[in-house]
CSV table of C-alpha atoms in Angstrom, one decimal:
chain,number,residue,atom,x,y,z
A,28,UNK,CA,116.4,117.3,125.5
A,29,UNK,CA,117.7,115.2,122.1
A,30,UNK,CA,116.5,112.3,120.8
A,31,UNK,CA,119.8,111.1,122.2
A,32,UNK,CA,119.6,112.6,126.3
A,33,UNK,CA,116.5,110.6,126.5
A,34,UNK,CA,117.3,107.5,124.4
A,35,UNK,CA,115.6,104.3,126.5
A,36,UNK,CA,117.6,100.9,126.5
A,37,UNK,CA,117.8,97.5,126.3
A,38,UNK,CA,119.9,94.8,126.5
A,39,UNK,CA,119.9,91.9,124.8
A,40,UNK,CA,123.1,89.9,125.6
A,41,UNK,CA,126.4,92.2,124.0
A,42,UNK,CA,124.6,93.9,122.7
A,43,UNK,CA,121.6,97.0,123.2
A,44,UNK,CA,118.7,98.5,121.5
A,45,UNK,CA,118.6,101.8,121.8
A,46,UNK,CA,115.2,103.2,120.8
A,47,UNK,CA,113.5,106.8,121.1
A,48,UNK,CA,110.1,105.7,120.0
A,49,UNK,CA,108.9,110.0,119.6
A,50,UNK,CA,111.4,110.7,117.1
A,51,UNK,CA,111.2,106.6,115.4
A,52,UNK,CA,114.9,106.3,116.0
A,53,UNK,CA,116.2,102.7,116.3
A,54,UNK,CA,120.1,101.4,116.9
A,55,UNK,CA,120.7,97.5,117.4
A,56,UNK,CA,124.8,98.8,119.4
A,57,UNK,CA,127.1,98.1,121.5
A,58,UNK,CA,128.2,99.7,124.9
A,59,UNK,CA,131.4,101.2,122.5
A,60,UNK,CA,128.7,102.1,120.2
A,61,UNK,CA,126.8,104.1,122.9
A,62,UNK,CA,129.5,106.0,124.3
A,63,UNK,CA,129.8,107.2,121.2
A,64,UNK,CA,126.8,107.9,119.9
A,65,UNK,CA,126.0,110.4,122.9
A,66,UNK,CA,130.1,112.3,121.9
A,67,UNK,CA,128.0,112.7,118.7
A,68,UNK,CA,124.9,114.5,120.8
A,69,UNK,CA,127.2,116.6,123.5
A,70,UNK,CA,129.9,117.2,120.3
A,71,UNK,CA,127.4,118.6,117.9
A,72,UNK,CA,127.9,115.2,114.9
A,73,UNK,CA,132.3,116.3,114.9
A,74,UNK,CA,133.7,114.5,112.4
A,75,UNK,CA,137.0,115.3,114.2
A,76,UNK,CA,135.6,114.0,117.7
A,77,UNK,CA,133.9,110.9,116.6
A,78,UNK,CA,137.8,110.5,114.9
A,79,UNK,CA,139.4,110.7,117.9
A,80,UNK,CA,137.1,108.5,119.9
A,81,UNK,CA,137.8,105.7,117.1
A,82,UNK,CA,141.3,106.3,117.2
A,83,UNK,CA,141.4,106.3,121.1
A,84,UNK,CA,139.4,102.2,120.9
A,85,UNK,CA,142.0,101.1,118.2
A,86,UNK,CA,139.3,101.1,115.9
A,87,UNK,CA,141.2,101.1,112.6
A,88,UNK,CA,141.4,104.1,109.9
A,89,UNK,CA,139.2,106.1,112.2
A,90,UNK,CA,138.6,108.4,110.1
A,91,UNK,CA,136.8,106.3,108.2
A,92,UNK,CA,134.3,105.1,110.6
A,93,UNK,CA,134.2,108.2,112.3
A,94,UNK,CA,132.0,109.0,109.2
A,95,UNK,CA,130.7,105.3,109.0
A,96,UNK,CA,129.5,106.1,112.5
A,97,UNK,CA,128.1,109.9,111.8
A,98,UNK,CA,125.6,109.1,108.2
A,99,UNK,CA,124.7,106.0,110.1
A,100,UNK,CA,123.1,108.0,113.3
A,101,UNK,CA,121.5,110.1,110.8
A,102,UNK,CA,120.5,107.6,109.1
A,103,UNK,CA,119.0,105.9,112.1
A,104,UNK,CA,116.6,108.9,113.2
A,105,UNK,CA,118.5,110.6,116.1
A,106,UNK,CA,119.0,114.1,114.6
A,107,UNK,CA,114.9,113.9,113.9
A,108,UNK,CA,113.0,116.5,116.2
A,109,UNK,CA,109.2,114.5,115.0
A,110,UNK,CA,108.4,112.2,114.0
A,111,UNK,CA,108.6,111.0,110.1
A,112,UNK,CA,105.4,111.7,107.7
A,113,UNK,CA,107.2,109.2,105.2
A,114,UNK,CA,104.2,108.6,103.4
A,115,UNK,CA,105.9,107.4,100.3
A,116,UNK,CA,104.4,107.4,96.7
A,117,UNK,CA,100.7,105.8,95.6
A,118,UNK,CA,100.0,102.5,94.2
A,119,UNK,CA,102.6,100.7,94.6
A,120,UNK,CA,100.7,98.2,94.6
A,121,UNK,CA,97.4,96.6,93.8
A,122,UNK,CA,96.5,93.2,94.0
A,123,UNK,CA,93.6,92.7,90.8
A,124,UNK,CA,91.2,90.3,91.0
A,125,UNK,CA,91.2,89.4,87.4
A,126,UNK,CA,87.9,87.1,88.1
A,127,UNK,CA,86.8,85.1,90.9
A,128,UNK,CA,85.5,81.9,89.7
A,129,UNK,CA,88.1,79.6,91.0
A,130,UNK,CA,88.3,74.9,90.9
A,131,UNK,CA,88.2,75.7,94.3
A,132,UNK,CA,87.3,75.6,97.8
A,133,UNK,CA,88.4,77.4,101.0
A,134,UNK,CA,87.0,77.1,103.5
A,135,UNK,CA,89.4,80.3,104.5
A,136,UNK,CA,89.6,82.1,101.0
A,137,UNK,CA,89.6,85.9,102.4
A,138,UNK,CA,87.4,86.6,98.1
A,139,UNK,CA,84.0,84.9,99.6
A,140,UNK,CA,83.1,81.0,98.0
A,141,UNK,CA,79.9,82.3,97.2
A,142,UNK,CA,78.9,84.1,93.3
A,143,UNK,CA,82.2,83.0,92.0
A,144,UNK,CA,81.1,81.8,88.3
A,145,UNK,CA,81.6,83.4,84.9
A,146,UNK,CA,82.8,86.9,87.1
A,147,UNK,CA,85.6,87.4,85.5
A,148,UNK,CA,86.9,91.3,84.2
A,149,UNK,CA,86.1,91.9,80.8
A,150,UNK,CA,89.9,92.7,78.8
A,151,UNK,CA,88.4,95.9,77.7
A,152,UNK,CA,88.1,96.4,81.4
A,153,UNK,CA,91.6,95.2,82.8
A,154,UNK,CA,92.9,97.4,79.1
A,155,UNK,CA,90.6,101.1,80.8
A,156,UNK,CA,92.1,99.9,84.6
A,157,UNK,CA,96.0,99.1,83.3
A,158,UNK,CA,95.7,103.5,82.0
A,159,UNK,CA,93.9,104.0,85.0
A,160,UNK,CA,96.7,102.8,87.2
A,161,UNK,CA,99.8,104.2,84.9
A,162,UNK,CA,98.7,107.4,84.6
A,163,UNK,CA,99.2,107.2,88.8
A,164,UNK,CA,102.5,105.3,88.8
A,165,UNK,CA,103.8,103.5,85.3
A,166,UNK,CA,105.4,101.2,88.2
A,167,UNK,CA,103.3,100.0,90.2
A,168,UNK,CA,103.6,96.3,91.2
A,169,UNK,CA,100.6,94.4,90.7
A,170,UNK,CA,99.3,91.5,91.9
A,171,UNK,CA,96.8,89.4,89.8
A,172,UNK,CA,94.6,87.0,91.4
A,173,UNK,CA,91.1,85.3,92.0
A,174,UNK,CA,89.9,82.9,92.4
A,175,UNK,CA,91.9,81.5,89.9
A,176,UNK,CA,93.8,83.4,87.7
A,177,UNK,CA,94.8,81.1,84.9
A,178,UNK,CA,91.2,80.0,84.6
A,179,UNK,CA,90.3,83.3,82.8
A,180,UNK,CA,89.5,83.5,79.3
A,181,UNK,CA,91.9,85.7,78.3
A,182,UNK,CA,94.8,85.1,80.1
A,183,UNK,CA,97.0,85.2,77.2
A,184,UNK,CA,96.0,88.6,76.0
A,185,UNK,CA,96.8,89.7,79.6
A,186,UNK,CA,100.0,88.2,79.8
A,187,UNK,CA,100.0,90.4,77.0
A,188,UNK,CA,99.2,93.5,78.3
A,189,UNK,CA,101.7,93.0,81.1
A,190,UNK,CA,104.6,92.2,79.0
A,191,UNK,CA,104.0,96.2,77.2
A,192,UNK,CA,103.7,97.6,80.0
A,193,UNK,CA,105.9,98.9,83.0
A,194,UNK,CA,104.5,97.1,85.3
A,195,UNK,CA,106.2,94.3,87.5
A,196,UNK,CA,103.8,91.5,88.3
A,197,UNK,CA,103.3,88.5,91.1
A,198,UNK,CA,101.1,86.4,89.4
A,199,UNK,CA,98.7,84.0,92.8
A,200,UNK,CA,97.7,80.8,92.0
A,201,UNK,CA,96.4,77.5,92.8
A,202,UNK,CA,99.1,75.6,90.2
A,203,UNK,CA,96.7,73.1,89.1
A,204,UNK,CA,96.6,75.2,85.7
A,205,UNK,CA,100.6,75.5,85.5
A,206,UNK,CA,100.5,73.1,82.1
A,207,UNK,CA,103.8,72.3,79.5
A,208,UNK,CA,102.4,75.3,77.9
A,209,UNK,CA,100.9,77.5,80.6
A,210,UNK,CA,105.0,77.0,82.3
A,211,UNK,CA,105.9,78.2,78.9
A,212,UNK,CA,103.9,81.0,78.3
A,213,UNK,CA,104.8,82.2,81.8
A,214,UNK,CA,108.7,82.1,81.4
A,215,UNK,CA,108.4,83.9,78.0
A,216,UNK,CA,107.4,87.2,80.4
A,217,UNK,CA,109.7,89.8,80.8
A,218,UNK,CA,107.3,91.6,83.7
A,219,UNK,CA,106.8,88.6,86.0
A,220,UNK,CA,109.2,88.2,89.4
A,221,UNK,CA,107.2,85.6,90.7
A,222,UNK,CA,104.5,83.1,90.9
A,223,UNK,CA,103.1,81.9,93.7
A,224,UNK,CA,102.0,78.9,94.2
A,225,UNK,CA,99.6,78.1,96.9
A,226,UNK,CA,100.3,74.8,98.6
A,227,UNK,CA,99.1,73.7,102.8
A,228,UNK,CA,100.9,70.2,103.1
A,229,UNK,CA,103.0,67.9,101.9
A,230,UNK,CA,100.6,64.5,102.1
A,231,UNK,CA,97.8,64.4,101.3
A,232,UNK,CA,95.2,63.8,104.6
A,233,UNK,CA,96.9,67.6,105.6
A,234,UNK,CA,96.0,69.0,102.2
A,235,UNK,CA,92.5,67.7,102.0
A,236,UNK,CA,92.1,69.7,104.9
A,237,UNK,CA,91.8,72.8,103.4
A,238,UNK,CA,92.5,72.2,99.3
A,239,UNK,CA,90.1,69.2,99.2
A,240,UNK,CA,89.8,66.2,98.6
A,241,UNK,CA,92.7,64.9,95.2
A,242,UNK,CA,94.2,68.4,94.9
A,243,UNK,CA,97.1,67.7,95.6
A,244,UNK,CA,98.5,65.9,93.5
A,245,UNK,CA,96.9,68.7,90.4
A,246,UNK,CA,99.4,71.0,92.7
A,247,UNK,CA,102.0,69.5,92.1
A,248,UNK,CA,101.7,68.7,88.8
A,249,UNK,CA,101.8,72.3,88.2
A,250,UNK,CA,104.2,72.7,90.3
A,251,UNK,CA,106.5,70.5,88.5
A,252,UNK,CA,106.2,72.4,84.9
A,253,UNK,CA,107.3,76.2,87.0
A,254,UNK,CA,110.4,74.0,87.8
A,255,UNK,CA,110.5,72.8,84.5
A,256,UNK,CA,110.8,76.2,82.8
A,257,UNK,CA,112.7,77.3,85.2
A,258,UNK,CA,110.2,79.7,87.0
A,259,UNK,CA,111.0,81.9,90.0
A,260,UNK,CA,108.6,80.7,92.4
A,261,UNK,CA,107.4,80.2,95.3
A,262,UNK,CA,105.2,78.3,97.4
A,263,UNK,CA,102.7,79.8,100.1
A,264,UNK,CA,101.4,77.4,102.7
A,265,UNK,CA,98.6,78.9,105.0
A,266,UNK,CA,100.4,78.2,108.4
A,267,UNK,CA,97.4,76.7,110.6
A,268,UNK,CA,97.6,73.8,113.7
A,269,UNK,CA,97.5,70.9,111.5
A,270,UNK,CA,100.1,71.9,109.4
A,271,UNK,CA,102.5,73.6,111.0
A,272,UNK,CA,104.6,70.1,111.5
A,273,UNK,CA,105.7,69.9,107.2
A,274,UNK,CA,106.6,73.4,107.0
A,275,UNK,CA,109.7,72.7,107.3
A,276,UNK,CA,109.6,69.9,104.6
A,277,UNK,CA,107.1,72.2,102.4
A,278,UNK,CA,110.4,74.9,102.8
A,279,UNK,CA,112.9,71.5,101.8
A,280,UNK,CA,111.1,71.5,99.0
A,281,UNK,CA,110.9,74.6,98.4
A,282,UNK,CA,114.3,75.5,97.9
A,283,UNK,CA,116.2,72.1,96.5
A,284,UNK,CA,113.8,72.6,93.4
A,285,UNK,CA,115.2,76.3,92.7
A,286,UNK,CA,112.8,78.1,94.6
A,287,UNK,CA,111.3,79.4,97.9
A,288,UNK,CA,108.9,79.8,100.8
A,289,UNK,CA,106.4,82.4,101.9
A,290,UNK,CA,104.3,81.5,104.1
A,291,UNK,CA,100.8,83.5,105.5
A,292,UNK,CA,99.3,82.1,109.2
A,293,UNK,CA,95.8,81.7,109.3
A,294,UNK,CA,93.6,84.4,109.8
A,295,UNK,CA,90.2,85.2,109.7
A,296,UNK,CA,88.7,87.9,108.2
A,297,UNK,CA,84.0,88.6,107.6
A,298,UNK,CA,83.9,87.2,104.1
A,299,UNK,CA,80.8,86.2,101.7
A,300,UNK,CA,81.3,82.2,102.5
A,301,UNK,CA,77.3,81.4,102.8
A,302,UNK,CA,78.4,78.2,100.7
A,303,UNK,CA,80.7,77.2,102.8
A,304,UNK,CA,80.0,73.9,104.5
A,305,UNK,CA,77.8,72.9,107.5
A,306,UNK,CA,79.9,74.0,110.4
A,307,UNK,CA,82.6,75.6,107.6
A,308,UNK,CA,83.5,78.3,110.5
A,309,UNK,CA,84.0,75.1,114.2
A,310,UNK,CA,86.2,73.7,111.5
A,311,UNK,CA,88.1,76.8,110.4
A,312,UNK,CA,88.5,77.6,114.8
A,313,UNK,CA,90.6,73.7,115.2
A,314,UNK,CA,92.9,75.5,112.8
A,315,UNK,CA,93.3,78.5,114.7
A,316,UNK,CA,97.3,79.2,115.0
A,317,UNK,CA,98.4,80.3,118.3
A,318,UNK,CA,100.7,82.7,118.3
A,319,UNK,CA,102.9,81.2,120.4
A,320,UNK,CA,103.5,78.5,117.9
A,321,UNK,CA,102.6,80.8,115.0
A,322,UNK,CA,106.0,83.0,116.4
A,323,UNK,CA,108.2,79.4,117.4
A,324,UNK,CA,107.4,78.0,113.5
A,325,UNK,CA,108.7,81.6,111.8
A,326,UNK,CA,111.7,81.1,114.0
A,327,UNK,CA,112.6,77.7,113.8
A,328,UNK,CA,112.0,77.5,109.8
A,329,UNK,CA,114.6,80.0,109.3
A,330,UNK,CA,116.9,78.8,111.7
A,331,UNK,CA,117.2,75.5,109.9
A,332,UNK,CA,117.3,76.4,106.8
A,333,UNK,CA,120.6,79.0,107.5
A,334,UNK,CA,122.0,76.0,109.6
A,335,UNK,CA,120.9,74.0,106.2
A,336,UNK,CA,122.2,76.4,102.8
A,337,UNK,CA,124.0,78.8,104.9
A,338,UNK,CA,122.7,81.6,105.9
A,339,UNK,CA,124.0,83.9,102.7
A,340,UNK,CA,122.1,81.9,100.5
A,341,UNK,CA,119.2,82.1,102.5
A,342,UNK,CA,119.5,86.2,102.7
A,343,UNK,CA,120.1,85.9,98.7
A,344,UNK,CA,116.5,83.8,98.8
A,345,UNK,CA,114.5,86.3,100.4
A,346,UNK,CA,115.9,89.1,98.9
A,347,UNK,CA,115.0,87.6,95.5
A,348,UNK,CA,111.4,85.9,96.7
A,349,UNK,CA,110.2,88.2,99.2
A,350,UNK,CA,110.9,91.6,97.9
A,351,UNK,CA,107.9,92.1,95.5
A,352,UNK,CA,105.0,93.6,96.8
A,353,UNK,CA,105.6,96.9,98.5
A,354,UNK,CA,102.9,97.1,100.0
A,355,UNK,CA,104.6,100.8,102.0
A,356,UNK,CA,107.2,103.2,102.7
A,357,UNK,CA,110.0,101.6,103.5
A,358,UNK,CA,112.0,104.0,104.2
A,359,UNK,CA,114.8,103.6,107.4
A,360,UNK,CA,113.0,103.6,110.4
A,361,UNK,CA,110.6,105.9,108.9
A,362,UNK,CA,107.9,103.2,108.4
A,363,UNK,CA,105.2,104.4,110.1
A,364,UNK,CA,101.7,103.9,108.3
A,365,UNK,CA,101.0,100.8,106.3
A,366,UNK,CA,100.2,101.5,102.6
A,367,UNK,CA,96.1,100.2,103.0
A,368,UNK,CA,94.4,103.0,101.2
A,369,UNK,CA,97.1,104.6,99.2
A,370,UNK,CA,99.8,102.3,97.5
A,371,UNK,CA,98.3,99.2,98.4
A,372,UNK,CA,94.8,99.7,96.5
A,373,UNK,CA,92.5,96.2,96.1
A,374,UNK,CA,90.2,96.0,93.0
A,375,UNK,CA,88.4,93.4,92.4
A,376,UNK,CA,86.4,91.7,89.0
A,377,UNK,CA,83.8,94.6,89.0
A,378,UNK,CA,86.2,98.0,90.1
A,379,UNK,CA,85.5,98.1,92.9
A,380,UNK,CA,88.2,98.8,95.1
A,381,UNK,CA,89.0,98.7,99.0
A,382,UNK,CA,92.0,99.8,101.2
A,383,UNK,CA,93.5,96.6,101.5
A,384,UNK,CA,93.5,92.6,99.6
A,385,UNK,CA,92.6,91.8,103.2
A,386,UNK,CA,89.9,93.7,103.7
A,387,UNK,CA,87.2,93.1,101.1
A,388,UNK,CA,84.5,93.5,102.8
A,389,UNK,CA,80.9,96.0,101.7
A,390,UNK,CA,81.7,98.4,104.3
A,391,UNK,CA,85.2,99.2,103.2
A,392,UNK,CA,84.7,99.7,99.4
A,393,UNK,CA,86.4,102.8,99.0
A,394,UNK,CA,83.8,103.6,95.2
A,395,UNK,CA,84.7,101.6,92.3
A,396,UNK,CA,87.6,102.5,89.4
A,397,UNK,CA,85.0,102.5,86.0
A,398,UNK,CA,83.2,105.4,88.0
A,399,UNK,CA,86.2,107.6,90.0
A,400,UNK,CA,89.6,108.1,89.1
A,401,UNK,CA,92.2,107.0,91.7
A,402,UNK,CA,92.4,110.2,93.3
A,403,UNK,CA,89.2,110.2,94.7
A,404,UNK,CA,89.7,106.4,96.2
A,405,UNK,CA,92.8,108.5,97.7
A,406,UNK,CA,91.2,111.2,99.8
A,407,UNK,CA,87.7,109.1,100.7
A,408,UNK,CA,90.7,106.3,102.4
A,409,UNK,CA,91.4,109.3,104.5
A,410,UNK,CA,87.6,111.1,104.7
A,411,UNK,CA,86.8,108.0,106.6
A,412,UNK,CA,90.4,107.5,108.8
A,413,UNK,CA,92.0,104.6,107.4
A,414,UNK,CA,95.3,106.2,107.1
A,415,UNK,CA,96.0,105.9,110.5
A,416,UNK,CA,100.0,106.6,111.2
A,417,UNK,CA,101.9,104.2,114.0
A,418,UNK,CA,102.6,107.2,116.4
A,419,UNK,CA,99.1,107.6,116.3
A,420,UNK,CA,97.6,104.1,117.0
A,421,UNK,CA,96.9,102.9,120.5
A,422,UNK,CA,99.5,100.6,122.1
A,423,UNK,CA,102.4,101.6,119.2
A,424,UNK,CA,103.5,104.9,120.3
A,425,UNK,CA,105.5,103.6,122.6
A,426,UNK,CA,106.9,101.1,121.1
A,427,UNK,CA,110.0,100.8,120.4
A,428,UNK,CA,109.5,99.9,117.0
A,429,UNK,CA,107.2,101.7,116.1
A,430,UNK,CA,108.7,103.7,113.2
A,431,UNK,CA,109.1,99.8,111.8
A,432,UNK,CA,105.9,97.7,111.9
A,433,UNK,CA,103.5,100.4,111.0
A,434,UNK,CA,101.4,99.1,113.8
A,435,UNK,CA,100.9,95.7,111.9
A,436,UNK,CA,98.8,94.8,110.2
A,437,UNK,CA,96.2,97.5,109.5
A,438,UNK,CA,92.9,94.5,108.6
A,439,UNK,CA,94.2,92.6,111.2
A,440,UNK,CA,93.5,95.5,114.0
A,441,UNK,CA,90.5,96.2,112.4
A,442,UNK,CA,88.6,92.4,112.4
A,443,UNK,CA,89.7,92.4,115.9
A,444,UNK,CA,89.1,95.8,117.4
A,445,UNK,CA,86.3,97.5,115.3
A,446,UNK,CA,89.4,100.4,114.7
A,447,UNK,CA,92.1,101.8,112.4
A,448,UNK,CA,93.6,103.4,115.3
A,449,UNK,CA,93.9,99.9,117.8
A,450,UNK,CA,97.0,98.0,117.6
A,451,UNK,CA,97.9,94.9,114.8
A,452,UNK,CA,96.0,91.2,117.4
A,453,UNK,CA,99.9,90.1,116.4
A,454,UNK,CA,102.1,92.8,118.2
A,455,UNK,CA,103.5,89.9,120.3
A,456,UNK,CA,104.4,88.1,116.9
A,457,UNK,CA,105.4,91.4,114.8
A,458,UNK,CA,107.3,92.3,118.1
A,459,UNK,CA,110.0,89.7,118.2
A,460,UNK,CA,110.5,89.6,114.6
A,461,UNK,CA,111.1,93.5,114.7
A,462,UNK,CA,113.0,91.9,117.9
A,463,UNK,CA,115.1,89.4,115.9
A,464,UNK,CA,115.8,91.1,113.0
A,465,UNK,CA,117.0,94.2,114.4
A,466,UNK,CA,119.5,91.6,117.1
A,467,UNK,CA,119.8,89.5,114.1
A,468,UNK,CA,120.6,91.3,111.4
A,469,UNK,CA,124.3,93.1,112.3
A,470,UNK,CA,127.6,93.0,110.8
A,471,UNK,CA,130.9,94.3,112.6
A,472,UNK,CA,132.7,96.9,110.3
A,473,UNK,CA,135.6,97.1,112.9
A,474,UNK,CA,134.9,96.8,115.8
A,475,UNK,CA,131.6,98.4,115.8
A,476,UNK,CA,127.8,96.9,115.0
A,477,UNK,CA,126.2,98.1,111.1
A,478,UNK,CA,122.9,97.6,110.2
A,479,UNK,CA,124.3,96.2,106.3
A,480,UNK,CA,122.6,98.8,103.7
């Protein structure tokens, strides 16, 4: 039985979501497209048959559209006979914690709040690490983090090392250490793509919930310097139940000042937080954001931005600011593996390597890069079952988006279920997001619907 004959069809208004999870095929189309898909099947992909069909439908340039449709069917996976195994290259991205020191104590910090003082990766170790990364992938995307990375005593020398490499860089910072001198140095960097600044609220009372009293004015001062220096910057609020009402204000502020916004949702991950203030766990539980509210917030913010600035401008901003930090292969309809433990790794200040920046717990340590090679790290991840394909995950194998979602956040699944072989606990959120993209990122060409390449 062919993948097309075995397809499932869901109607969403005038559009059809047509999929076959067994081979990872997925297409959004109209009734006219669906008939052309079946013609493609019975004719063996004949361009003449498709051209004749489109001519009968009154489509201009039927030969051209026959070729476009043919290529789309192949790209979307309808000629496959099995689920794709598109793993992609190793070490596309690496989170590198150059220091654990930080001037803030955000209670949800996935790095933990204890044992932070004086724990820097030395400049000699950073040089060795960069050499090892370059031997695997000289074009690796670095996400430099901490702690607060700008507190590293050799931060300017580290910037020089990055500029001398082929790496691209995203810098994660709370913004407080971005003064005029720092902003000017970052602006001169050849390899920096984005400066991601954490901001959890637009008013002192909301910001103080997670960032502490008095931090907001310092963060805003750093953002002002970033704006003056024309740095490529995004706001990265951690969304919770108490700051959700300010997300649109944050988004408008970012866009109006030459940046963009990349919200993160508050999720509970195990961490070394024994120095948290008493009652912190109960406090975090009060901030938990329901899946429904998270979906509504994401949808409403996108709709607001499109209405205010236009679809094309928002598309350009997303392309500019949200394209960085690849963590898995993005072949079309072939994203069946999260990058965890292969195309994405987290490297701690002392060289300890973890499969993901959200997976920094002792039982998930894969080795120390100053004692082993990356090949050993990758093999350890495989041996421990961390690399699970989405079509092998309980609850994912029959999903329409099995080849686009990769099973959601693998660390979210691990911490909520104790297994890498189960789906993310935000499965419905992921599904609705994929559905919106599938139905919304469509353009009409000669009466047919196509996803822009």
